Amino acid sequence: MQSGTLHPQTRVGIVSSEPIRLAGLVSVFDGHPTVIPVAGALETLLRDEALHLLILDVTSNYQWQEMLAMVHRTRPDIRKIILGQKGNDELVLRSIMAGARAHLDHNTGPLAIRQAVDVVLQGLIWAPRRLLSMLIDRLLAAPGGAP
């Protein structure tokens, strides 16, 4: 992004059950030229048709996969970033296969969160290349996966 170029404002929903974490996540976007953070309850945010992306802080939620599936059923158009416990490769792959565009460790710093949001808003996936390669290998190995 070049400075001086006009970019549309993008509403990004932020969900967390911990008020301090929620305030911290909202503050990550202070001064961001295009992101308007919107904190709230998941059900309320899903009704906001102007929302383009959701950051789901699932650090304290052990049923995050069900939450992600519900978001996907309700708003298949919305992009999702999971912020949770540091996981192994399998956990991150499950997140991406369930529809998340990124799975970040809950200790990820503000700069990396902003970078992940910018990448996901471009329609890309924020993940190490090694994991993307693993995902492609699995998809190709699945029945009907290879042409």
PDB file of C-alpha atoms in Angstrom:
ATOM      1  CA  MET A   1       0.000   0.000   0.000  1.00  0.00           C
ATOM      2  CA  GLN A   2       1.386   3.336  -0.957  1.00  0.00           C
ATOM      3  CA  SER A   3       0.868   6.308   1.281  1.00  0.00           C
ATOM      4  CA  GLY A   4      -1.444   8.884  -0.148  1.00  0.00           C
ATOM      5  CA  THR A   5      -3.553   6.296  -1.968  1.00  0.00           C
ATOM      6  CA  LEU A   6      -7.189   6.259  -0.968  1.00  0.00           C
ATOM      7  CA  HIS A   7      -8.437   2.901   0.332  1.00  0.00           C
ATOM      8  CA  PRO A   8     -11.983   2.055   1.370  1.00  0.00           C
ATOM      9  CA  GLN A   9     -12.706   1.723   5.055  1.00  0.00           C
ATOM     10  CA  THR A  10     -13.171  -1.883   6.158  1.00  0.00           C
ATOM     11  CA  ARG A  11     -15.171  -2.915   9.212  1.00  0.00           C
ATOM     12  CA  VAL A  12     -13.496  -5.724  11.153  1.00  0.00           C
ATOM     13  CA  GLY A  13     -15.436  -7.444  13.915  1.00  0.00           C
ATOM     14  CA  ILE A  14     -13.597  -8.491  17.059  1.00  0.00           C
ATOM     15  CA  VAL A  15     -14.973 -11.091  19.463  1.00  0.00           C
ATOM     16  CA  SER A  16     -13.425 -11.975  22.820  1.00  0.00           C
ATOM     17  CA  SER A  17     -14.892 -13.130  26.107  1.00  0.00           C
ATOM     18  CA  GLU A  18     -12.145 -11.300  28.028  1.00  0.00           C
ATOM     19  CA  PRO A  19     -12.740  -7.506  28.246  1.00  0.00           C
ATOM     20  CA  ILE A  20      -9.045  -6.640  28.607  1.00  0.00           C
ATOM     21  CA  ARG A  21      -8.079  -8.739  25.576  1.00  0.00           C
ATOM     22  CA  LEU A  22     -10.957  -7.185  23.619  1.00  0.00           C
ATOM     23  CA  ALA A  23      -9.744  -3.664  24.428  1.00  0.00           C
ATOM     24  CA  GLY A  24      -6.212  -4.641  23.467  1.00  0.00           C
ATOM     25  CA  LEU A  25      -7.319  -6.108  20.148  1.00  0.00           C
ATOM     26  CA  VAL A  26      -9.331  -3.006  19.316  1.00  0.00           C
ATOM     27  CA  SER A  27      -6.322  -0.808  20.139  1.00  0.00           C
ATOM     28  CA  VAL A  28      -4.185  -2.775  17.642  1.00  0.00           C
ATOM     29  CA  PHE A  29      -5.988  -0.858  14.910  1.00  0.00           C
ATOM     30  CA  ASP A  30      -5.553   2.646  16.372  1.00  0.00           C
ATOM     31  CA  GLY A  31      -4.385   4.801  13.503  1.00  0.00           C
ATOM     32  CA  HIS A  32      -4.854   2.074  10.890  1.00  0.00           C
ATOM     33  CA  PRO A  33      -5.714   3.865   7.646  1.00  0.00           C
ATOM     34  CA  THR A  34      -8.393   1.443   6.458  1.00  0.00           C
ATOM     35  CA  VAL A  35      -9.564  -0.795   9.311  1.00  0.00           C
ATOM     36  CA  ILE A  36     -12.451   0.195  11.554  1.00  0.00           C
ATOM     37  CA  PRO A  37     -12.525  -2.223  14.505  1.00  0.00           C
ATOM     38  CA  VAL A  38     -15.978  -3.139  15.787  1.00  0.00           C
ATOM     39  CA  ALA A  39     -16.120  -5.007  19.091  1.00  0.00           C
ATOM     40  CA  GLY A  40     -19.210  -6.899  20.123  1.00  0.00           C
ATOM     41  CA  ALA A  41     -21.053 -10.125  20.650  1.00  0.00           C
ATOM     42  CA  LEU A  42     -20.707 -12.638  17.833  1.00  0.00           C
ATOM     43  CA  GLU A  43     -24.435 -12.780  17.108  1.00  0.00           C
ATOM     44  CA  THR A  44     -24.627  -8.980  16.823  1.00  0.00           C
ATOM     45  CA  LEU A  45     -21.568  -8.738  14.591  1.00  0.00           C
ATOM     46  CA  LEU A  46     -22.865 -11.419  12.248  1.00  0.00           C
ATOM     47  CA  ARG A  47     -25.933  -9.264  11.560  1.00  0.00           C
ATOM     48  CA  ASP A  48     -23.683  -6.384  10.440  1.00  0.00           C
ATOM     49  CA  GLU A  49     -23.744  -6.739   6.645  1.00  0.00           C
ATOM     50  CA  ALA A  50     -20.917  -4.195   6.297  1.00  0.00           C
ATOM     51  CA  LEU A  51     -18.502  -6.434   8.227  1.00  0.00           C
ATOM     52  CA  HIS A  52     -15.817  -7.982   6.006  1.00  0.00           C
ATOM     53  CA  LEU A  53     -13.744  -9.903   8.531  1.00  0.00           C
ATOM     54  CA  LEU A  54     -14.027 -11.377  12.015  1.00  0.00           C
ATOM     55  CA  ILE A  55     -11.224 -11.841  14.504  1.00  0.00           C
ATOM     56  CA  LEU A  56     -12.345 -14.565  16.885  1.00  0.00           C
ATOM     57  CA  ASP A  57     -10.350 -14.690  20.111  1.00  0.00           C
ATOM     58  CA  VAL A  58     -11.010 -18.262  21.160  1.00  0.00           C
ATOM     59  CA  THR A  59      -8.287 -18.470  23.807  1.00  0.00           C
ATOM     60  CA  SER A  60     -10.827 -19.385  26.501  1.00  0.00           C
ATOM     61  CA  ASN A  61     -13.300 -21.154  24.226  1.00  0.00           C
ATOM     62  CA  TYR A  62     -12.752 -24.878  23.829  1.00  0.00           C
ATOM     63  CA  GLN A  63     -15.627 -25.135  21.357  1.00  0.00           C
ATOM     64  CA  TRP A  64     -14.031 -22.791  18.844  1.00  0.00           C
ATOM     65  CA  GLN A  65     -14.517 -25.204  15.938  1.00  0.00           C
ATOM     66  CA  GLU A  66     -18.275 -25.188  16.510  1.00  0.00           C
ATOM     67  CA  MET A  67     -18.171 -21.377  16.700  1.00  0.00           C
ATOM     68  CA  LEU A  68     -16.266 -21.234  13.420  1.00  0.00           C
ATOM     69  CA  ALA A  69     -18.744 -23.607  11.764  1.00  0.00           C
ATOM     70  CA  MET A  70     -21.669 -21.482  12.977  1.00  0.00           C
ATOM     71  CA  VAL A  71     -20.052 -18.336  11.570  1.00  0.00           C
ATOM     72  CA  HIS A  72     -19.474 -20.124   8.264  1.00  0.00           C
ATOM     73  CA  ARG A  73     -23.115 -21.271   8.106  1.00  0.00           C
ATOM     74  CA  THR A  74     -24.474 -17.843   9.006  1.00  0.00           C
ATOM     75  CA  ARG A  75     -22.090 -15.674   6.978  1.00  0.00           C
ATOM     76  CA  PRO A  76     -20.115 -17.775   4.473  1.00  0.00           C
ATOM     77  CA  ASP A  77     -18.946 -14.529   2.851  1.00  0.00           C
ATOM     78  CA  ILE A  78     -17.095 -13.222   5.895  1.00  0.00           C
ATOM     79  CA  ARG A  79     -13.387 -13.907   6.328  1.00  0.00           C
ATOM     80  CA  LYS A  80     -12.223 -15.241   9.667  1.00  0.00           C
ATOM     81  CA  ILE A  81      -9.048 -15.061  11.722  1.00  0.00           C
ATOM     82  CA  ILE A  82      -8.668 -17.300  14.761  1.00  0.00           C
ATOM     83  CA  LEU A  83      -6.664 -16.011  17.706  1.00  0.00           C
ATOM     84  CA  GLY A  84      -6.075 -18.828  20.181  1.00  0.00           C
ATOM     85  CA  GLN A  85      -3.678 -21.043  22.020  1.00  0.00           C
ATOM     86  CA  LYS A  86      -0.455 -21.777  20.239  1.00  0.00           C
ATOM     87  CA  GLY A  87      -1.198 -24.922  18.368  1.00  0.00           C
ATOM     88  CA  ASN A  88       0.661 -27.539  16.515  1.00  0.00           C
ATOM     89  CA  ASP A  89       0.537 -27.785  12.742  1.00  0.00           C
ATOM     90  CA  GLU A  90      -2.520 -30.035  12.913  1.00  0.00           C
ATOM     91  CA  LEU A  91      -4.534 -27.457  14.875  1.00  0.00           C
ATOM     92  CA  VAL A  92      -3.676 -24.680  12.419  1.00  0.00           C
ATOM     93  CA  LEU A  93      -4.543 -26.907   9.455  1.00  0.00           C
ATOM     94  CA  ARG A  94      -7.905 -27.786  11.032  1.00  0.00           C
ATOM     95  CA  SER A  95      -8.605 -24.065  11.471  1.00  0.00           C
ATOM     96  CA  ILE A  96      -7.871 -23.340   7.830  1.00  0.00           C
ATOM     97  CA  MET A  97      -9.821 -26.358   6.619  1.00  0.00           C
ATOM     98  CA  ALA A  98     -12.768 -25.158   8.737  1.00  0.00           C
ATOM     99  CA  GLY A  99     -12.750 -21.807   6.947  1.00  0.00           C
ATOM    100  CA  ALA A 100     -10.337 -19.578   8.857  1.00  0.00           C
ATOM    101  CA  ARG A 101      -7.909 -17.551   6.772  1.00  0.00           C
ATOM    102  CA  ALA A 102      -5.398 -17.397   9.637  1.00  0.00           C
ATOM    103  CA  HIS A 103      -4.753 -18.965  13.032  1.00  0.00           C
ATOM    104  CA  LEU A 104      -2.623 -16.761  15.253  1.00  0.00           C
ATOM    105  CA  ASP A 105      -1.184 -17.502  18.669  1.00  0.00           C
ATOM    106  CA  HIS A 106      -2.925 -15.458  21.367  1.00  0.00           C
ATOM    107  CA  ASN A 107       0.467 -13.893  22.214  1.00  0.00           C
ATOM    108  CA  THR A 108       0.933 -12.549  18.685  1.00  0.00           C
ATOM    109  CA  GLY A 109       2.028  -8.917  18.713  1.00  0.00           C
ATOM    110  CA  PRO A 110       0.098  -5.979  17.266  1.00  0.00           C
ATOM    111  CA  LEU A 111       2.209  -5.673  14.112  1.00  0.00           C
ATOM    112  CA  ALA A 112       1.708  -9.316  13.135  1.00  0.00           C
ATOM    113  CA  ILE A 113      -2.049  -9.054  13.796  1.00  0.00           C
ATOM    114  CA  ARG A 114      -2.261  -5.989  11.551  1.00  0.00           C
ATOM    115  CA  GLN A 115      -0.234  -7.739   8.857  1.00  0.00           C
ATOM    116  CA  ALA A 116      -2.449 -10.838   9.032  1.00  0.00           C
ATOM    117  CA  VAL A 117      -5.591  -8.695   8.733  1.00  0.00           C
ATOM    118  CA  ASP A 118      -4.172  -6.819   5.742  1.00  0.00           C
ATOM    119  CA  VAL A 119      -3.237 -10.099   4.021  1.00  0.00           C
ATOM    120  CA  VAL A 120      -6.589 -11.765   4.724  1.00  0.00           C
ATOM    121  CA  LEU A 121      -8.479  -8.699   3.469  1.00  0.00           C
ATOM    122  CA  GLN A 122      -6.605  -9.147   0.180  1.00  0.00           C
ATOM    123  CA  GLY A 123      -8.166 -12.600  -0.097  1.00  0.00           C
ATOM    124  CA  LEU A 124      -5.039 -14.509   0.905  1.00  0.00           C
ATOM    125  CA  ILE A 125      -4.279 -16.991   3.678  1.00  0.00           C
ATOM    126  CA  TRP A 126      -1.870 -16.070   6.488  1.00  0.00           C
ATOM    127  CA  ALA A 127       0.050 -19.268   7.181  1.00  0.00           C
ATOM    128  CA  PRO A 128       3.588 -20.562   6.856  1.00  0.00           C
ATOM    129  CA  ARG A 129       4.342 -21.992   3.399  1.00  0.00           C
ATOM    130  CA  ARG A 130       5.163 -25.320   5.000  1.00  0.00           C
ATOM    131  CA  LEU A 131       1.576 -25.589   6.285  1.00  0.00           C
ATOM    132  CA  LEU A 132       0.089 -24.552   2.968  1.00  0.00           C
ATOM    133  CA  SER A 133       2.164 -27.264   1.301  1.00  0.00           C
ATOM    134  CA  MET A 134       0.862 -29.811   3.827  1.00  0.00           C
ATOM    135  CA  LEU A 135      -2.706 -28.685   3.131  1.00  0.00           C
ATOM    136  CA  ILE A 136      -2.275 -29.055  -0.628  1.00  0.00           C
ATOM    137  CA  ASP A 137      -0.714 -32.508  -0.173  1.00  0.00           C
ATOM    138  CA  ARG A 138      -3.743 -33.601   1.878  1.00  0.00           C
ATOM    139  CA  LEU A 139      -6.210 -32.235  -0.601  1.00  0.00           C
ATOM    140  CA  LEU A 140      -4.453 -33.971  -3.476  1.00  0.00           C
ATOM    141  CA  ALA A 141      -4.306 -37.253  -1.545  1.00  0.00           C
ATOM    142  CA  ALA A 142      -8.040 -37.142  -0.757  1.00  0.00           C
ATOM    143  CA  PRO A 143     -10.369 -39.194  -2.977  1.00  0.00           C
ATOM    144  CA  GLY A 144     -11.097 -37.120  -6.043  1.00  0.00           C
ATOM    145  CA  GLY A 145      -8.454 -34.563  -5.023  1.00  0.00           C
ATOM    146  CA  ALA A 146      -6.006 -35.078  -7.876  1.00  0.00           C
ATOM    147  CA  PRO A 147      -7.065 -34.401 -11.469  1.00  0.00           C
TER     148      PRO A 147
END
